[in-house]
């Protein structure tokens, strides 16, 4: 009697455990998606001019940084805000040139600051468009970064916990760079002027970037690297840009599902979809639920958000037993796809042939 009871109990535990394992048996894959820019521009916006205007004279401030362990403010005479902000606009210009969205990108840096004052008006912008022949202006009006050295192994901020990243756990030196930038964007024929704030937090560990630590010259190199990143990042907000993002998918010990996974990881998405599609009808409801979820991923990669949502709805309640974790995964992905669908609609108004194509 006891033996029979324990056998039944063991089977029940195994079934419960297997249902839990299926929930956590997920992995991730990097996919490349086209993200829309902040602005939908008319087709005749062909020439963009970039200025480092510095209306608030932020680059006249002496550069100082914090040594957190010794609680001191230090000065690096090799670093100036003017050089860093020029590095930022150079990176923006290089990015826009590489993307080829505009026929011409003119980088004035701070060479025309004598034209600007704090009393700039909408009429002035309109006149400047006529005088320069530029269809769009991008002004870097404020550039300020602060950095903080620390030997702490864990560093917290609003956006990131370094402890999540194993490479930082053995760091003996950590530098955090906080950035605060303000850009102004103007388009020919548009009476509006757009202000865009760009706050950001960057983290460097000397076990990951050893070449950026140890000397004042390396410190300057690190901040040049940060300034270049900020310029490129803002460029990705101006024009549609390809970015790599993480997407989750279900794994399985089922032979067909494993074959489909290998095809997917090798970039053979159509062949993977053929297998996953067959497995959506599998009599094992848990496998069918996973296959339907993975079909949603492949539909998103094919640019079919409506079909992806349909597959997620089918997957939502397909598990044999009620599985709240799986339902959460489906709902979360539906939200991602809904946002992606809006992005695709915006891209339809933004994408155009690259200049020179």
C-alpha positions as CSV (number, residue, x, y, z in Angstrom):
1,X,0.0,0.0,0.0
2,X,2.7,2.4,1.0
3,X,4.8,1.4,-2.0
4,X,1.9,2.1,-4.3
5,X,1.3,5.4,-2.7
6,X,4.9,6.5,-3.0
7,X,4.9,5.4,-6.7
8,X,1.8,7.5,-7.4
9,X,3.4,10.4,-5.5
10,X,6.7,10.1,-7.4
11,X,4.8,10.1,-10.8
12,X,2.9,13.2,-9.7
13,X,6.1,15.0,-8.7
14,X,7.7,14.0,-12.1
15,X,4.7,15.3,-14.0
16,X,4.7,18.6,-12.0
17,X,8.4,19.0,-12.4
18,X,8.3,18.4,-16.2
19,X,5.6,21.0,-16.6
20,X,7.8,23.5,-14.6
21,X,10.8,22.6,-16.7
22,X,9.0,23.4,-19.9
23,X,8.3,26.9,-18.7
24,X,11.9,27.7,-18.0
25,X,13.3,25.9,-21.0
26,X,13.8,29.1,-23.0
27,X,16.8,30.6,-24.7
28,X,17.5,33.8,-26.6
29,X,18.6,34.6,-30.1
30,X,19.9,37.9,-31.5
31,X,17.8,39.3,-34.4
32,X,18.4,42.4,-36.5
33,X,15.5,44.8,-36.8
34,X,15.1,48.2,-38.5
35,X,14.1,50.8,-35.9
36,X,12.4,54.0,-37.0
37,X,13.8,57.4,-36.3
38,X,12.2,60.0,-34.2
39,X,11.2,62.1,-37.2
40,X,9.3,61.5,-40.3
41,X,10.9,63.8,-42.9
42,X,9.7,64.8,-46.3
43,X,11.4,63.2,-49.3
44,X,13.1,66.5,-50.2
45,X,15.2,66.6,-47.0
46,X,18.5,65.8,-48.7
47,X,21.1,68.0,-47.1
48,X,21.7,68.1,-43.3
49,X,24.0,70.5,-41.5
50,X,25.5,69.8,-38.1
51,X,26.6,72.5,-35.7
52,X,28.1,72.5,-32.2
53,X,26.4,75.6,-31.0
54,X,26.9,75.3,-27.2
55,X,24.4,78.0,-26.3
56,X,25.0,77.4,-22.6
57,X,28.8,77.6,-22.9
58,X,29.1,74.1,-21.4
59,X,32.5,73.5,-23.1
60,X,34.2,76.4,-21.2
61,X,34.0,74.6,-17.9
62,X,37.2,73.0,-16.5
63,X,37.0,69.3,-16.8
64,X,37.0,67.6,-13.4
65,X,36.2,64.0,-12.3
66,X,35.5,62.2,-9.1
67,X,37.8,59.6,-7.5
68,X,35.1,57.9,-5.4
69,X,37.5,55.8,-3.3
70,X,39.6,58.7,-2.1
71,X,36.6,61.2,-2.2
72,X,38.6,63.7,-4.2
73,X,37.8,65.8,-7.2
74,X,40.6,65.6,-9.7
75,X,41.6,67.5,-12.9
76,X,42.9,65.9,-16.2
77,X,44.5,68.8,-18.2
78,X,44.6,66.6,-21.3
79,X,40.8,66.7,-21.5
80,X,38.5,69.6,-22.5
81,X,34.8,69.6,-23.0
82,X,35.3,71.4,-26.4
83,X,37.3,68.4,-27.7
84,X,34.8,65.9,-26.4
85,X,31.8,67.7,-27.8
86,X,33.5,68.1,-31.2
87,X,34.2,64.3,-31.1
88,X,30.5,63.8,-30.5
89,X,29.4,65.9,-33.5
90,X,32.1,64.2,-35.7
91,X,30.7,60.8,-34.8
92,X,27.2,61.9,-35.6
93,X,28.3,63.2,-39.0
94,X,30.3,60.0,-39.7
95,X,27.3,57.9,-38.8
96,X,24.9,59.8,-41.0
97,X,27.3,59.7,-43.9
98,X,27.7,55.9,-43.5
99,X,24.0,55.3,-43.3
100,X,23.5,57.2,-46.6
101,X,20.0,58.5,-45.7
102,X,20.9,62.0,-46.8
103,X,22.6,63.0,-50.0
104,X,24.9,65.4,-48.2
105,X,26.1,65.8,-44.6
106,X,27.9,69.1,-43.7
107,X,29.7,69.2,-40.3
108,X,30.3,72.8,-39.3
109,X,31.4,71.9,-35.7
110,X,31.7,75.2,-33.9
111,X,33.0,77.1,-36.8
112,X,29.9,79.2,-37.2
113,X,29.2,80.0,-33.5
114,X,29.6,83.7,-34.2
115,X,26.2,83.5,-36.0
116,X,24.3,82.2,-33.1
117,X,23.1,83.8,-29.9
118,X,20.6,83.0,-27.1
119,X,18.0,85.1,-29.0
120,X,17.6,82.7,-31.9
121,X,14.1,82.8,-33.4
122,X,12.0,80.7,-35.7
123,X,12.4,83.4,-38.4
124,X,16.2,83.1,-38.0
125,X,16.1,79.4,-38.6
126,X,14.1,79.9,-41.8
127,X,16.6,82.5,-43.0
128,X,19.5,80.2,-42.1
129,X,18.0,77.4,-44.2
130,X,17.9,79.7,-47.2
131,X,21.4,81.0,-46.7
132,X,23.1,77.6,-46.2
133,X,21.0,75.6,-48.6
134,X,20.6,72.9,-45.9
135,X,17.3,71.1,-45.6
136,X,17.8,70.1,-42.0
137,X,19.8,71.4,-39.1
138,X,21.1,69.5,-36.1
139,X,22.5,71.6,-33.2
140,X,24.4,70.3,-30.2
141,X,23.4,72.9,-27.7
142,X,24.6,71.4,-24.5
143,X,27.2,68.7,-23.8
144,X,28.2,67.7,-20.3
145,X,29.6,64.4,-18.9
146,X,30.7,63.5,-15.5
147,X,32.7,60.4,-14.5
148,X,33.3,58.6,-11.3
149,X,36.1,56.1,-10.6
150,X,35.4,53.3,-8.1
151,X,36.9,50.0,-7.0
152,X,33.4,48.6,-6.0
153,X,32.5,45.3,-7.5
154,X,28.8,46.2,-7.7
155,X,27.5,49.5,-9.0
156,X,23.8,50.5,-9.1
157,X,22.0,53.0,-11.3
158,X,18.5,53.7,-12.5
159,X,19.1,51.6,-15.6
160,X,21.6,49.0,-14.8
161,X,23.0,46.7,-12.2
162,X,26.6,45.8,-13.0
163,X,26.2,42.6,-11.0
164,X,24.2,41.2,-13.9
165,X,27.3,41.2,-16.0
166,X,29.9,38.6,-15.0
167,X,32.8,40.4,-16.6
168,X,32.4,43.2,-14.1
169,X,32.4,41.0,-11.0
170,X,36.2,40.7,-11.1
171,X,36.9,44.3,-12.0
172,X,39.4,46.1,-9.8
173,X,38.6,49.4,-11.4
174,X,35.2,50.7,-12.6
175,X,34.4,54.0,-14.3
176,X,30.8,55.2,-14.7
177,X,30.2,58.1,-17.2
178,X,26.9,60.0,-16.9
179,X,26.0,62.1,-19.9
180,X,23.5,64.9,-20.4
181,X,23.1,66.3,-23.9
182,X,20.6,68.7,-25.5
183,X,20.0,68.8,-29.3
184,X,17.9,71.1,-31.4
185,X,16.6,69.9,-34.8
186,X,15.1,72.1,-37.5
187,X,13.6,71.1,-40.9
188,X,13.1,73.3,-43.9
189,X,9.5,74.3,-44.3
190,X,8.6,73.3,-40.7
191,X,7.9,76.2,-38.4
192,X,8.5,73.9,-35.4
193,X,11.9,73.5,-33.7
194,X,12.4,70.2,-31.9
195,X,14.4,69.9,-28.7
196,X,15.7,66.4,-27.8
197,X,17.4,65.5,-24.5
198,X,19.9,62.7,-24.5
199,X,20.7,61.4,-21.0
200,X,22.8,58.3,-20.8
201,X,24.9,56.2,-18.4
202,X,27.9,54.3,-19.6
203,X,30.1,51.8,-17.7
204,X,33.7,50.7,-18.3
205,X,35.6,48.1,-16.3
206,X,39.3,47.7,-16.6
207,X,39.1,43.9,-17.1
208,X,37.0,44.6,-20.2
209,X,38.6,47.8,-21.5
210,X,42.2,47.6,-20.0
211,X,43.5,49.9,-22.7
212,X,41.3,52.8,-21.4
213,X,42.7,52.8,-17.8
214,X,45.9,53.7,-16.0
215,X,47.0,57.1,-17.4
216,X,45.6,60.5,-18.1
217,X,46.0,59.8,-21.9
218,X,44.0,56.6,-21.5
219,X,41.4,58.5,-19.5
220,X,41.1,60.9,-22.4
221,X,40.8,58.0,-24.8
222,X,38.0,56.5,-22.7
223,X,36.0,59.8,-22.7
224,X,36.6,60.2,-26.5
225,X,35.1,56.7,-26.8
226,X,32.1,57.7,-24.8
227,X,31.6,60.9,-26.8
228,X,31.8,59.0,-30.0
229,X,29.2,56.5,-28.7
230,X,26.8,59.4,-27.8
231,X,27.1,60.9,-31.3
232,X,26.3,57.6,-33.0
233,X,23.5,56.8,-30.6
234,X,21.8,60.1,-31.4
235,X,22.3,59.5,-35.2
236,X,20.3,56.3,-34.7
237,X,17.4,58.4,-33.4
238,X,17.4,60.6,-36.5
239,X,17.2,58.0,-39.2
240,X,16.0,54.4,-39.5
241,X,18.7,52.1,-38.3
242,X,19.4,48.4,-38.1
243,X,19.8,47.3,-34.5
244,X,20.4,43.9,-32.9
245,X,17.9,42.9,-30.2
246,X,17.3,39.8,-28.1
247,X,14.3,37.6,-28.6
248,X,13.3,34.6,-26.6
249,X,12.2,31.2,-28.0
250,X,11.3,27.8,-26.5
251,X,13.7,24.9,-26.6
252,X,12.6,21.2,-26.4
253,X,14.0,17.7,-26.3
254,X,11.7,16.7,-29.1
255,X,13.9,15.7,-32.1
256,X,11.9,17.8,-34.6
257,X,11.9,20.8,-32.3
258,X,15.7,20.5,-31.9
259,X,16.2,20.2,-35.6
260,X,14.1,23.4,-36.2
261,X,16.1,25.2,-33.5
262,X,19.4,24.3,-35.2
263,X,18.0,25.6,-38.5
264,X,16.9,28.8,-36.9
265,X,20.3,29.4,-35.2
266,X,22.0,28.8,-38.6
267,X,19.8,31.4,-40.3
268,X,17.6,28.9,-42.2
269,X,14.4,30.4,-41.0
270,X,12.0,29.2,-43.7
271,X,13.1,25.6,-43.2
272,X,12.8,26.0,-39.4
273,X,9.3,27.4,-39.9
274,X,8.2,24.3,-41.9
275,X,9.1,22.1,-39.0
276,X,7.7,24.4,-36.3
277,X,4.5,24.7,-38.3
278,X,4.1,20.9,-38.3
279,X,4.7,20.7,-34.6
280,X,2.0,23.3,-33.9
281,X,-0.4,20.3,-34.5
282,X,1.5,17.9,-32.2
283,X,-0.7,15.8,-30.0
284,X,1.6,16.7,-27.1
285,X,0.0,20.1,-26.2
286,X,3.1,21.4,-24.5
287,X,5.2,20.9,-27.6
288,X,2.4,22.5,-29.7
289,X,2.4,25.5,-27.4
290,X,6.2,25.9,-27.8
291,X,6.0,25.5,-31.5
292,X,3.3,28.1,-31.8
293,X,5.3,30.6,-29.7
294,X,8.4,30.0,-31.9
295,X,6.3,30.5,-35.1
296,X,5.5,34.0,-33.7
297,X,9.2,34.7,-33.5
298,X,9.7,33.7,-37.2
299,X,6.7,35.7,-38.3
300,X,8.1,38.8,-36.6
301,X,11.5,38.2,-38.3
302,X,9.6,38.0,-41.7
303,X,7.9,41.3,-41.0
304,X,4.4,39.8,-40.3
305,X,3.4,41.2,-36.9
306,X,-0.3,40.3,-37.3
307,X,0.5,36.7,-38.0
308,X,2.9,36.7,-35.0
309,X,0.1,37.9,-32.7
310,X,-2.2,35.2,-34.0
311,X,0.3,32.5,-33.2
312,X,0.8,33.9,-29.7
313,X,-2.9,33.9,-29.1
314,X,-3.0,30.2,-30.1
315,X,-0.1,29.4,-27.9
316,X,-1.4,31.3,-24.9
317,X,-3.7,28.6,-23.5
318,X,-2.3,25.6,-25.4
319,X,-0.4,24.0,-22.5
320,X,-2.1,20.8,-21.2
321,X,-2.1,22.3,-17.7
322,X,-2.7,25.9,-16.8
323,X,0.7,27.5,-16.9
324,X,0.9,31.1,-15.7
325,X,4.5,31.5,-16.6
326,X,3.8,30.6,-20.2
327,X,0.8,33.0,-20.4
328,X,3.0,35.7,-19.1
329,X,5.6,35.0,-21.8
330,X,3.0,35.2,-24.5
331,X,1.4,38.4,-23.1
332,X,4.8,40.0,-22.9
333,X,5.7,39.1,-26.4
334,X,2.3,40.3,-27.7
335,X,3.1,43.7,-26.2
336,X,6.5,43.7,-27.9
337,X,4.9,42.8,-31.2
338,X,2.2,45.5,-30.8
339,X,4.9,48.1,-30.3
340,X,6.9,46.6,-33.3
341,X,3.7,46.9,-35.4
342,X,3.5,50.6,-34.8
343,X,7.2,51.0,-35.6
344,X,6.7,49.2,-38.9
345,X,3.9,51.6,-39.7
346,X,6.3,54.6,-39.0
347,X,9.0,52.9,-41.1
348,X,6.7,52.8,-44.1
349,X,6.8,56.7,-44.0
350,X,10.5,56.9,-43.3
351,X,12.3,54.3,-45.4
352,X,13.7,55.5,-48.7
353,X,16.6,54.5,-51.0
354,X,20.0,55.4,-49.7
355,X,21.7,58.3,-51.5
356,X,23.9,57.2,-54.3
357,X,22.1,53.9,-54.6
